[in-house]
Coordinates of C-alpha atoms and ligand atoms in Angstrom, one line a residue:
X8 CA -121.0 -26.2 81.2
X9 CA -120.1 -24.6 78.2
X10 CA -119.4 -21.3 79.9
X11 CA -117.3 -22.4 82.2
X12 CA -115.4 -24.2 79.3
X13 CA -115.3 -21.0 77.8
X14 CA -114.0 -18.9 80.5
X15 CA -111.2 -21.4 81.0
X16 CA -110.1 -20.7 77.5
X17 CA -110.8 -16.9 77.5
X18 CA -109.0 -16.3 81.2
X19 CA -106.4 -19.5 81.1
X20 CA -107.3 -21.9 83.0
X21 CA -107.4 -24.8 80.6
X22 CA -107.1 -25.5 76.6
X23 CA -107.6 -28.4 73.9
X24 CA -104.2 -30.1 73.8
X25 CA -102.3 -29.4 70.2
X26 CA -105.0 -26.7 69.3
X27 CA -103.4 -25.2 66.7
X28 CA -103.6 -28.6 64.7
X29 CA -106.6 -29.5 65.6
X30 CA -106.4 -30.5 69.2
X31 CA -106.3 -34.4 70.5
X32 CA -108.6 -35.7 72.0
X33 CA -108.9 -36.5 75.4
X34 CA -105.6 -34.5 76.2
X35 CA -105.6 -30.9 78.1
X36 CA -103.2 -28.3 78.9
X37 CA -103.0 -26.0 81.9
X38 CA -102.9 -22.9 81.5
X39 CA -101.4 -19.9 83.5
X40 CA -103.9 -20.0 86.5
X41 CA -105.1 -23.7 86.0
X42 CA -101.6 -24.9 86.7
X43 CA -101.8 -22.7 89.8
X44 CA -105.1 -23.8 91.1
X45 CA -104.4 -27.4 90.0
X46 CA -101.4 -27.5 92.2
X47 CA -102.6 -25.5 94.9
X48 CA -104.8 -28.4 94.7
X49 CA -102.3 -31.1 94.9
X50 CA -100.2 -29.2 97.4
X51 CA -103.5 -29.2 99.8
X52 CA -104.1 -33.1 99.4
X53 CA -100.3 -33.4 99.9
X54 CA -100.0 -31.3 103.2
X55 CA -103.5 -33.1 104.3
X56 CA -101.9 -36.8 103.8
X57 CA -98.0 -36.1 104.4
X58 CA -98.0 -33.4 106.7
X59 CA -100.9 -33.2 108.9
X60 CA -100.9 -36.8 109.6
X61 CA -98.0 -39.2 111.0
X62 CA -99.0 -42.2 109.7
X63 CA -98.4 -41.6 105.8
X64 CA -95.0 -40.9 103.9
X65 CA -95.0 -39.5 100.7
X66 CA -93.7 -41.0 97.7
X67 CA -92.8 -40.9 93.3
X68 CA -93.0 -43.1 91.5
X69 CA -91.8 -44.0 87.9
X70 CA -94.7 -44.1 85.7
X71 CA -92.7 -46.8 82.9
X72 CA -92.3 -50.1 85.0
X73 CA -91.4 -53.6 84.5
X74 CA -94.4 -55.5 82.1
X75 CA -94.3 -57.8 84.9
X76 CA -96.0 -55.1 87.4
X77 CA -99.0 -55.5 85.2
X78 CA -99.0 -59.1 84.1
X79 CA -99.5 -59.9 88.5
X80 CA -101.5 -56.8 89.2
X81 CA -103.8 -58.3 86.4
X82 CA -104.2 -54.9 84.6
X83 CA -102.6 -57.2 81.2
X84 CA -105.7 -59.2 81.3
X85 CA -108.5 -57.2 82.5
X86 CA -108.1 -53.7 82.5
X87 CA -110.6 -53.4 79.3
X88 CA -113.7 -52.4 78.8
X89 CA -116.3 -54.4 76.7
X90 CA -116.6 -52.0 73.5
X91 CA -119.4 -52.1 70.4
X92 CA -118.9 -49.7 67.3
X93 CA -121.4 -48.3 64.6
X94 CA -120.9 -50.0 61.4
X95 CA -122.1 -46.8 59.9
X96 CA -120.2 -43.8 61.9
X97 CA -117.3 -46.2 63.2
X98 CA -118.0 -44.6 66.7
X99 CA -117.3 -46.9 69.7
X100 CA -119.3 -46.7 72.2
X101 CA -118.6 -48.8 76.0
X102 CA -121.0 -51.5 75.7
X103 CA -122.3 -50.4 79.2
X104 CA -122.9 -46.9 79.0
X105 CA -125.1 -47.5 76.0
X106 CA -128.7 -45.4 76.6
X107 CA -131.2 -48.4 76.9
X108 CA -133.8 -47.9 73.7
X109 CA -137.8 -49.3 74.3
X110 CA -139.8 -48.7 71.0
X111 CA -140.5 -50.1 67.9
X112 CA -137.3 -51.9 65.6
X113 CA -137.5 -52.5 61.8
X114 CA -135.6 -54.7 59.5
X115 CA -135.2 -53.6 56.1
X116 CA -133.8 -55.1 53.2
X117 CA -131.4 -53.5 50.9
X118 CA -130.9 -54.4 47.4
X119 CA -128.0 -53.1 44.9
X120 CA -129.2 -52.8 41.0
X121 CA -126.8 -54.3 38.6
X122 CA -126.6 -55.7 35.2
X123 CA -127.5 -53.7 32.4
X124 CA -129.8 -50.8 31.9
X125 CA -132.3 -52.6 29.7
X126 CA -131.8 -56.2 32.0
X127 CA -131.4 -54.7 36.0
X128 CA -130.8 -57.2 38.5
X129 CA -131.9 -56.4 42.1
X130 CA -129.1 -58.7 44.5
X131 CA -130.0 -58.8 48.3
X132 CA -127.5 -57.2 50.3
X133 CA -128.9 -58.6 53.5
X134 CA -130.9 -57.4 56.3
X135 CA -130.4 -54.7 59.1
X136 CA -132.6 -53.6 62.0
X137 CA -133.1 -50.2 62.8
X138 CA -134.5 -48.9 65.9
X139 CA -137.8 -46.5 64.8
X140 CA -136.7 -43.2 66.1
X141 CA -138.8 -41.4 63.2
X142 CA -139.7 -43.1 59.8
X143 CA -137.8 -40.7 58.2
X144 CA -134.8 -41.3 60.2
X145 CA -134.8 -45.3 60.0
X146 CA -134.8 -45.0 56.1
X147 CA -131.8 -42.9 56.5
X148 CA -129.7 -44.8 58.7
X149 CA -130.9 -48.2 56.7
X150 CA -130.2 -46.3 53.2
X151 CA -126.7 -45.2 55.1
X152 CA -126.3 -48.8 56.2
X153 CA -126.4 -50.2 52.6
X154 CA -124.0 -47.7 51.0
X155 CA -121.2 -49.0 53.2
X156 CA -121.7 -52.1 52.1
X157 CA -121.8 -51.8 48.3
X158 CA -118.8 -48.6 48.7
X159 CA -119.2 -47.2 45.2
X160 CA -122.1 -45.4 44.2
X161 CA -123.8 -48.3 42.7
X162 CA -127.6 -47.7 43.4
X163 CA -129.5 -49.4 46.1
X164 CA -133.1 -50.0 46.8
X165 CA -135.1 -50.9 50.3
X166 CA -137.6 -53.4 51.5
X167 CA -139.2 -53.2 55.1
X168 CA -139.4 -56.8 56.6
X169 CA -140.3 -57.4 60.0
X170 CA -140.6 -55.1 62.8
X171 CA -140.9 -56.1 66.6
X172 CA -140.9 -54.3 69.8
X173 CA -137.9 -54.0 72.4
X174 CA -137.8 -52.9 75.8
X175 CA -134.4 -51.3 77.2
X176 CA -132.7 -52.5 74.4
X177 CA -128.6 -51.6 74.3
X178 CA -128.5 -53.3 71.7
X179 CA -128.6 -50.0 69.2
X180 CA -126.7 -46.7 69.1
X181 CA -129.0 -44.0 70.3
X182 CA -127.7 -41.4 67.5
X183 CA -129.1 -43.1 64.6
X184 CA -130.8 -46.1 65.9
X185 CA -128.1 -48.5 64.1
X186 CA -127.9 -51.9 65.3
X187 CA -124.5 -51.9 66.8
X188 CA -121.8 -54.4 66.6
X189 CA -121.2 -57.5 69.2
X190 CA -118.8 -56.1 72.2
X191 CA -115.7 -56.4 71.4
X192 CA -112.9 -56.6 74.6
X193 CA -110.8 -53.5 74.6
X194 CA -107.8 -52.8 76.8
X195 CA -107.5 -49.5 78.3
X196 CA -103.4 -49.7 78.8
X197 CA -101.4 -47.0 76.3
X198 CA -98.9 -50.0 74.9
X199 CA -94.9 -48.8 74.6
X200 CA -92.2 -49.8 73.3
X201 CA -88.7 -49.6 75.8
X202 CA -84.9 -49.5 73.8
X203 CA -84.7 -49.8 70.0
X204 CA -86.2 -52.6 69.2
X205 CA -90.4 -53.0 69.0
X206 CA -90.8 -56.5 69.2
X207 CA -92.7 -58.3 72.2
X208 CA -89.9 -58.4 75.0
X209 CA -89.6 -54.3 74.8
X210 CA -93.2 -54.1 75.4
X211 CA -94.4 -52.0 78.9
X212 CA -97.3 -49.7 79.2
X213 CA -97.5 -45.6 80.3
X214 CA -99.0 -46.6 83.5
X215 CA -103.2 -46.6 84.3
X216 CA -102.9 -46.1 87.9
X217 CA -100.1 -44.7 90.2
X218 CA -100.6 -47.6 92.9
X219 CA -99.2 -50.3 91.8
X220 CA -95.6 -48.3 92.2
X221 CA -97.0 -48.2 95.4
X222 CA -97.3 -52.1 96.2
X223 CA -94.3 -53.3 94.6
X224 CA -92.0 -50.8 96.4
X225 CA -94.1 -51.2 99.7
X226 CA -91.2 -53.4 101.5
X227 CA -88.6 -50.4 100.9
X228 CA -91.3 -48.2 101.8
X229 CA -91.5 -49.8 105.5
X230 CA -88.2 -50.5 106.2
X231 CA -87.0 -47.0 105.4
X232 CA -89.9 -45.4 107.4
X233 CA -90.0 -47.7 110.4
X234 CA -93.9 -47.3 110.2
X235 CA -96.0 -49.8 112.2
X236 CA -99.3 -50.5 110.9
X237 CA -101.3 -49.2 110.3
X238 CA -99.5 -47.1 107.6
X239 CA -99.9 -45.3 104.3
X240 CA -98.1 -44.4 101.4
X241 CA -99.4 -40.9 99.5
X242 CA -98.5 -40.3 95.9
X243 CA -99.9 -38.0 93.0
X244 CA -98.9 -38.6 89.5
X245 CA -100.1 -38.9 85.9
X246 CA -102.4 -42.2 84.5
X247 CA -102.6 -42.9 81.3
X248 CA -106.1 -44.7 79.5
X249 CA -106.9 -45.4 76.2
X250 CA -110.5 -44.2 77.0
X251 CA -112.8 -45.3 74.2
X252 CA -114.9 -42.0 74.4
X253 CA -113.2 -39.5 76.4
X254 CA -115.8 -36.8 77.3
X255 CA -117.4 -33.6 78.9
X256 CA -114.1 -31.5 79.5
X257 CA -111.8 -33.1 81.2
X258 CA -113.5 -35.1 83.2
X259 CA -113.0 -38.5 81.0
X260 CA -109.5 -38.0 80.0
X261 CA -106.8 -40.3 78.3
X262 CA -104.4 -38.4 79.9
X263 CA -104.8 -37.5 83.8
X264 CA -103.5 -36.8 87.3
X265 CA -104.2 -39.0 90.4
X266 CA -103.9 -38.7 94.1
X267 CA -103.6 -41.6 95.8
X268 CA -103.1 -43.5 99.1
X269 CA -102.6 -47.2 99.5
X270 CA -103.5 -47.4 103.5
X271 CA -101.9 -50.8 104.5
X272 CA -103.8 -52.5 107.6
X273 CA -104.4 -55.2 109.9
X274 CA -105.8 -58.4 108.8
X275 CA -109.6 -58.2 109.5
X276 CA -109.6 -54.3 109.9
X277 CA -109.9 -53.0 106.6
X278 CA -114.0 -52.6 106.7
X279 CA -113.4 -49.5 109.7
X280 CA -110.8 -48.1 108.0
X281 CA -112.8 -47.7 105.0
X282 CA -115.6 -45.9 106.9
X283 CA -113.1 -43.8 108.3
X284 CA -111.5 -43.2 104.9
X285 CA -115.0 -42.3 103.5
X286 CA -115.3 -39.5 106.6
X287 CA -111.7 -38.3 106.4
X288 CA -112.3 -37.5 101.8
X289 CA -115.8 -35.9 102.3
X290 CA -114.3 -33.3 104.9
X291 CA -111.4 -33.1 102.8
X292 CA -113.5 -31.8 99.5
X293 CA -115.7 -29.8 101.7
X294 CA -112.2 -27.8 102.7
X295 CA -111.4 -27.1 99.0
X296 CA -114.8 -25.8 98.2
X297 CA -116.7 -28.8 97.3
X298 CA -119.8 -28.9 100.5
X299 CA -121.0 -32.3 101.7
X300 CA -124.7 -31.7 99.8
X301 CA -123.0 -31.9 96.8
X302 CA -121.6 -34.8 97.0
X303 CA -123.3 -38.7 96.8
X304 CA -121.6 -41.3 98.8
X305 CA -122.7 -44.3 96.0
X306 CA -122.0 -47.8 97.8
X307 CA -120.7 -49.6 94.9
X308 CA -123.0 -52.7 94.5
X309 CA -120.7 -56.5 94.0
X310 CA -121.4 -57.0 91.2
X311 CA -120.0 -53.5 90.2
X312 CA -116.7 -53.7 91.9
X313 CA -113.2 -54.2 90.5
X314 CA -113.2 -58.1 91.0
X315 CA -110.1 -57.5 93.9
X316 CA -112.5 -55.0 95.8
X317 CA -114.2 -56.0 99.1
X318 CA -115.9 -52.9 99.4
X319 CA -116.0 -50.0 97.5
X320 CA -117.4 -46.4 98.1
X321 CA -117.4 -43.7 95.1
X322 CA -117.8 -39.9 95.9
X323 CA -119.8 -38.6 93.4
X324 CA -120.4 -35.0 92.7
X325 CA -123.6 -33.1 91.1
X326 CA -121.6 -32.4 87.8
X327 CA -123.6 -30.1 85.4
X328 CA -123.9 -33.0 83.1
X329 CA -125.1 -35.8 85.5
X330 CA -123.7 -37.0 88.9
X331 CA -120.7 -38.5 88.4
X332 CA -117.3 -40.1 90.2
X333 CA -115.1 -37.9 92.0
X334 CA -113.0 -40.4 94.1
X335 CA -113.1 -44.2 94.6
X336 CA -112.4 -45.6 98.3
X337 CA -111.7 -49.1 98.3
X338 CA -110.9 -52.1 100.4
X339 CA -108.8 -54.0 97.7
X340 CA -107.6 -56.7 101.0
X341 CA -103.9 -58.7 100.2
X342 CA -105.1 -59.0 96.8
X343 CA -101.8 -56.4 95.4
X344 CA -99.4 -57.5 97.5
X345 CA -100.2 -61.2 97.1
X346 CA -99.9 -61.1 93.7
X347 CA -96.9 -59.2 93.2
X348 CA -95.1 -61.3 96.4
X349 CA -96.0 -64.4 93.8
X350 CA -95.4 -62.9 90.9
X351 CA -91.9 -61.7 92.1
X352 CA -91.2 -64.5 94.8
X353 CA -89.9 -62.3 96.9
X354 CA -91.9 -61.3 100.5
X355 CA -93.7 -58.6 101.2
X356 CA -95.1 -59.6 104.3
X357 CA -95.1 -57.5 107.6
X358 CA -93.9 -58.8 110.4
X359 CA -96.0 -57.9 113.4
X360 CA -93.7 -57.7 116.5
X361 CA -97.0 -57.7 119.2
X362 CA -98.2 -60.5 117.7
X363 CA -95.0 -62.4 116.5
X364 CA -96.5 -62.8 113.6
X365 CA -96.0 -62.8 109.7
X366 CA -98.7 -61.7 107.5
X367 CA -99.8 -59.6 104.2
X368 CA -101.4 -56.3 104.8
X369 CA -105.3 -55.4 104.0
X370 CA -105.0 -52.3 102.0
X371 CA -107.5 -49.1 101.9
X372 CA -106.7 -47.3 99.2
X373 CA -108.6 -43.6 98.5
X374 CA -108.1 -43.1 94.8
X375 CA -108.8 -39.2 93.6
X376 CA -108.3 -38.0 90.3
X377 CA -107.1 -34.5 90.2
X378 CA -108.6 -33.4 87.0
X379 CA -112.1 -34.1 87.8
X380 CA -111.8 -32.6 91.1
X381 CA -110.5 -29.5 89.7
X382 CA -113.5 -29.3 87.2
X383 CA -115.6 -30.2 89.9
X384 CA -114.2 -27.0 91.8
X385 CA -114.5 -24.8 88.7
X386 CA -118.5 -25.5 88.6
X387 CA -119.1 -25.6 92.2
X388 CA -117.4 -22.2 92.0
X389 CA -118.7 -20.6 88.8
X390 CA -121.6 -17.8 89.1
X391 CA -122.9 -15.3 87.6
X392 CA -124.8 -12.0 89.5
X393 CA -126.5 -8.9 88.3
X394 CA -124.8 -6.1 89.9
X395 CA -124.9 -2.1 89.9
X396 CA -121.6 -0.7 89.1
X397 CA -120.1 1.3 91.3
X398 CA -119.0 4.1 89.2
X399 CA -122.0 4.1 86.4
X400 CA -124.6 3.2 88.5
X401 CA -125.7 0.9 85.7
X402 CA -126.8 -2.9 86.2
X403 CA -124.4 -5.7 84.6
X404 CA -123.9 -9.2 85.1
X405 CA -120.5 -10.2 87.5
X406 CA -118.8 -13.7 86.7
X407 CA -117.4 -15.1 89.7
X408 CA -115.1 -18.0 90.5
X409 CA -116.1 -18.3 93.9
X410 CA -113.2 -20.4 94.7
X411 CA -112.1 -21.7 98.3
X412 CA -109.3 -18.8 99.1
X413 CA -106.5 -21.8 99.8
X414 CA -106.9 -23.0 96.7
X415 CA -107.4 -19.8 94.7
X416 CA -104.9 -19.0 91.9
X417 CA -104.5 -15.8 92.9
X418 CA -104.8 -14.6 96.3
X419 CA -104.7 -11.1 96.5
X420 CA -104.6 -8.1 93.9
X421 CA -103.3 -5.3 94.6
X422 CA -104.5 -1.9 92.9
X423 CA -103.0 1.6 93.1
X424 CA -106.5 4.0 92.8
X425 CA -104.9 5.7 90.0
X426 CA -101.7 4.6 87.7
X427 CA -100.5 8.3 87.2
X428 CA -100.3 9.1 91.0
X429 CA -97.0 8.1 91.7
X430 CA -97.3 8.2 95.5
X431 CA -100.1 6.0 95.4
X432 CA -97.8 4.0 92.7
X433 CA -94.6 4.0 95.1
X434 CA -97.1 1.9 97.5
X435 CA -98.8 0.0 95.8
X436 CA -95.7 -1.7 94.4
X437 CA -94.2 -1.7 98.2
X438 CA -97.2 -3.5 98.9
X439 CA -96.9 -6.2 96.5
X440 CA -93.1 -6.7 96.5
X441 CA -93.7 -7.4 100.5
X442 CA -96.2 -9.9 99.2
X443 CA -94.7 -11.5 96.4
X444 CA -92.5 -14.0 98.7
X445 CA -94.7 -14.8 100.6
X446 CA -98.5 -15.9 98.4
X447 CA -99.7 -15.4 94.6
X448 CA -100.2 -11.7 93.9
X449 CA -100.9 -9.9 90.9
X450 CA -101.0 -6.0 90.3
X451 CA -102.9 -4.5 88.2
X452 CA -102.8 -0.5 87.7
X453 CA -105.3 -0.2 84.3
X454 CA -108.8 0.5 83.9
X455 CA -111.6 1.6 86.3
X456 CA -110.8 0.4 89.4
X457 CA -114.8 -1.5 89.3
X458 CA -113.4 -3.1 85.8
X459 CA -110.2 -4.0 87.6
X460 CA -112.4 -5.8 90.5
X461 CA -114.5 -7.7 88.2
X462 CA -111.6 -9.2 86.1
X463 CA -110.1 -10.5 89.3
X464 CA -113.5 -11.7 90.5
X465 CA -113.7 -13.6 86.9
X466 CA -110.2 -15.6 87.6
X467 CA -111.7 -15.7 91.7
X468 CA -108.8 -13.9 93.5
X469 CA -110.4 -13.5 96.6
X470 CA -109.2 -10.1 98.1
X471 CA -108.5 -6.8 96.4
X472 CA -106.1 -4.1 97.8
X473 CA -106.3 -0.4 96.9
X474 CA -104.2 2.0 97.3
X475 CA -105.9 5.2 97.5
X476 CA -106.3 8.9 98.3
X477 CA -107.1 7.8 102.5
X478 CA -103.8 5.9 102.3
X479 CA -102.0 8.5 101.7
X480 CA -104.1 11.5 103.9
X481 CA -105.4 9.4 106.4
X482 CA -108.4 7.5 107.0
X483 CA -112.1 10.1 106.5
X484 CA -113.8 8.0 109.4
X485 CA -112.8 5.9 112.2
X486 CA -113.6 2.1 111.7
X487 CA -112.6 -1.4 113.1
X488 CA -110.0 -3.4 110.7
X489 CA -110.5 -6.4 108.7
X490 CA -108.3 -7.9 111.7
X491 CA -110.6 -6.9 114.7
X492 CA -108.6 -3.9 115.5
X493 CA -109.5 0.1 115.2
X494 CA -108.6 2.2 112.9
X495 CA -108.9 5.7 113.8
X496 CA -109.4 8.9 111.8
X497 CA -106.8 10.4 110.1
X498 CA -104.8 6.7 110.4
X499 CA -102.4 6.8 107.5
X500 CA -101.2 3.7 105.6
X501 CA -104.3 2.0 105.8
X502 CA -106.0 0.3 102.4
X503 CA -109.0 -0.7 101.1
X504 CA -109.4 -4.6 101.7
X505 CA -112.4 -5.7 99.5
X506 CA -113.8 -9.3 99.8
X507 CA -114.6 -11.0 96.5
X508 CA -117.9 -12.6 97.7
X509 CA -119.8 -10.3 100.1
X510 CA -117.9 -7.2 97.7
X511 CA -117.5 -5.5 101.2
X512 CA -114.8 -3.3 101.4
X513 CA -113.3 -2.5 104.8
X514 CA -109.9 -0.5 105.8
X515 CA -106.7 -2.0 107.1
X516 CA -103.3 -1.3 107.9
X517 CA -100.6 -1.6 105.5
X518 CA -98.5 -4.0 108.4
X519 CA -101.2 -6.1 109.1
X520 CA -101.7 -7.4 105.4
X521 CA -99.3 -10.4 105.5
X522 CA -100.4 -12.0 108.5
X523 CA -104.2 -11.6 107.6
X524 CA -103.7 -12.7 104.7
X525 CA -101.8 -15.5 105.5
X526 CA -104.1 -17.2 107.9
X527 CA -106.6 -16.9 105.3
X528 CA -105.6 -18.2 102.5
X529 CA -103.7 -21.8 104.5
Ligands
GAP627 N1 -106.1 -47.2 91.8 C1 -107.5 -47.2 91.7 C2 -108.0 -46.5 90.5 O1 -107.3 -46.1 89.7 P1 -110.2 -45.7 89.4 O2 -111.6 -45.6 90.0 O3 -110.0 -46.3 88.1 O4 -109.4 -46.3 90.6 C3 -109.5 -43.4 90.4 O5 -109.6 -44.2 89.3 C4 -109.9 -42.0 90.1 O6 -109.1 -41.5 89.0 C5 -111.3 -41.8 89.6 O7 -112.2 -41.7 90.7 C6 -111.2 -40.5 88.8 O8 -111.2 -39.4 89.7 C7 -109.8 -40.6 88.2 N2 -109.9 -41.1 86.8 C8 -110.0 -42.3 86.4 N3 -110.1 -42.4 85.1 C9 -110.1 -41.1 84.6 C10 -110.1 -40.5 83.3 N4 -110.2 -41.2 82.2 N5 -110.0 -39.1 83.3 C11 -109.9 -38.4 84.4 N6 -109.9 -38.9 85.6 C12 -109.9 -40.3 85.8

């Protein structure tokens, strides 16, 4: 993991937030290529849901709403996590993700000494329990313990009391084996204030989910769109979370991107369309890159689910540090629409014309988030090879981004063999001016041309172009093109066309490039 962290720094794909004062945590930026492989990523989810199917409109909506929205959706009262803190760190930790502990746990005793040098006093401070990770360590975190308590360097003693045995105990905080405090609720909403004023009636939140837009607009939705049902509405769009330990990259962010659909169906018919949701995602990830194998379908257990959800499926991916969710799929029935039609009063019920009938919607709603699917991408695509270079002969290690070519940043690089060659120049900036318009190019006319493939190979562009000496004097051997046809000898304006995989390097002509590259890359 932390080499691919790395290279996104070193090559641009992603940085800490506000770096240069010390970052923020749980905030990223994009940089040059991660913006474009982050919305090459967004664009494919788009076409896949908008475009490609006629049964899902798009849609934007605003991420500050009415406090309302989240009063009925329930997110005001329950969208919190049960939290427990260190009393000797002051790190929170989410009372269920704590590492269960079996061992040994000791109490000890702390005493501070006061009165006078000649009289001392020994006066109890209380008891703690520590869970034994070492002796040494338990003395340490109870001596730690103590000092917070008496706050100025007044000298304390310890006693070992008891000690008893646990068994998966959650009860401590695996660092330092400090009995933690009682959960405390913690909601997950970033709180706002809208106008001038900050008192409770300008109160709304940055919102933690793009659906709810998505609900309370989906009576405008229909009538505009004329859909019958079953019916979808696709949005992508920044949540916001007060996450109480946002970790490993950007995968737990406060700050993140979703993509989601709300998939409104008949009454009774939400269970299929889940299973046909669950088919639709897994070949969806597999055509950005992501292969079935990689990822576990989890059937969320009931007592697991969001309390709305009648079924849940998560897509979890074989992250370097653990498996973990990609994408939740669930069958959240009337429950959003119902709320928000009482909440309101006004309807938002679908009237059936087959049936003659009036009724609220089951929804299926595939929720992806956009940042962990491009860091899922990034380590699916991430390797590293030991390679003989071309030109020295001499072994060295080749980082690749093997990325999926529709969703690479760049897609093609061309290269002029030499930069003070100005025929070869004069093409090679033909070449990528023809290009430009029509995909994500870059030219690059220093270095070795091996050093010039490896850098692009690094950032996963996956062709290279070169302009060389048999563009310009004709081809030294007959071949067949990267396009299936022949190329004969002595062809002119054919280039080289190397593969960033297989490294193969094949000849093709100059007026075939945009349309092989095209269906490649789409
Ligand atoms: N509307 C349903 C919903 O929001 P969720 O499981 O809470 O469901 C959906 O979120 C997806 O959003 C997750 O599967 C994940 O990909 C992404 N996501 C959620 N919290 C995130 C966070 N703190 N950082 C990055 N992505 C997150």
């Amino acid at each position: 993991m932390e080499k691919i962290v790395a290279l996104c720094k070193r090559r641009g794909f992603i940085f800490q937030s506000s770096e240069i004062y010390g970052g923020l945590n749980g905030a990223w930026d994009y940089g040059p290529l991660g913006v474009e492989l982050k919305r090459n990523l967004k664009d494919y989810w788009w076409k896949c849901m908008t475009q490609l199917r006629d049964d899902i409109v798009g849609f934007d909506g605003s991420i500050l709403m009415n406090r309302a929205v989240w009063k009925a959706s329930g997110h005001e009262d329950t969208f919190s996590d049960p939290m427990v803190e260190c009393p000797i760190t002051k790190k929170r930790f989410r009372a269920d993700q704590i590492e269960p502990l079996t061992g040994k746990v000791k109490t000890f005793e702390g005493y501070k000494i006061s009165g006078s040098e000649e009289n001392p006093i020994e006066v109890s401070l209380g008891k703690f329990p520590v869970f034994v990770q070492s002796e040494k360590q338990a003395i340490k975190t109870a001596d730690a313990y103590f000092r917070t308590r008496v706050n100025d360097g007044t000298p304390i003693t310890l006693q070992e009391r008891e000690s008893q045995s646990v068994e998966n105990s959650t009860a401590f905080n695996p660092e330092n084996g400090a009995l933690l405090s009682e959960p405390r609720i913690f909601n997950l909403m970033l709180k706002t204030y809208i106008g001038p004023v900050q008192d409770d009636s300008a109160i709304t939140y940055l919102r933690p989910e793009t659906a709810q837009a998505m609900f309370v607009q989906f009576k405008n939705v229909l009538d505009v769109s004329q859909k019958k049902l079953p019916f979808g509405i696709a949005q992508i769009g920044k949540a916001f979370r007060n996450e109480i330990n946002p970790r490993n990259f950007t995968f737990r962010s406060r700050e993140f991107e979703q993509m989601e659909v709300e998939f409104f169906v008949k009454p009774g018919t939400g269970p299929e369309w889940l299973e046909k949701w669950r088919e639709e995602r897994l070949a969806w990830y597999e055509a950005v890159g992501i292969p079935r194998a990689k990822i576990h379908v989890l059937t969320v257990p009931e007592k697991d689910r969001a309390f709305y959800s009648q079924g849940t499926y998560d897509l979890e991916y074989e992250f370097p540090f653990g498996i973990q969710e990609l994408e939740g799929i669930a069958h959240r029935g009337n429950y959003d629409l119902k709320q928000h039609q009482e909440h309101s009063g006004k309807p938002l019920e679908y009237f059936d014309e087959e049936a003659k009938a009036k009724y609220l919607p089951e929804v299926v709603e595939p929720s992806a988030g956009v940042d962990r699917t491009v860091l899922a991408i990034l380590c699916e695509a991430y390797a590293e090879e030991t390679i003989k270079d071309e030109e020295s002969g001499k072994e060295e290690t080749r980082v690749v981004l093997r990325f999926a070519p529709r969703i690479a940043p760049i897609k093609a690089a061309i290269f002029p063999l030499l930069k003070n060659k100005p025929e070869l120049v004069a093409i090679a900036r033909d070449i990528y001016k023809t290009l430009q318009p029509l995909l994500k190019v870059a030219y690059a006319d220093t270095a070795a041309i091996g050093r010039r493939y490896r850098r692009m190979d690094e950032v996963g562009t996956p062709f290279g172009i070169t302009i060389d000496f048999e563009t310009l004097e004709g081809a030294k051997e007959a071949s067949v093109s990267a396009t299936g046809t022949p190329i004969s000898a002595g062809q002119k304006d054919t280039v080289t066309l190397r593969h960033r995989d297989s490294m193969k390097q094949e000849r093709i002509a100059i007026s075939d490039l945009p349309a092989y590259l095209l269906t490649k890359v789409t």
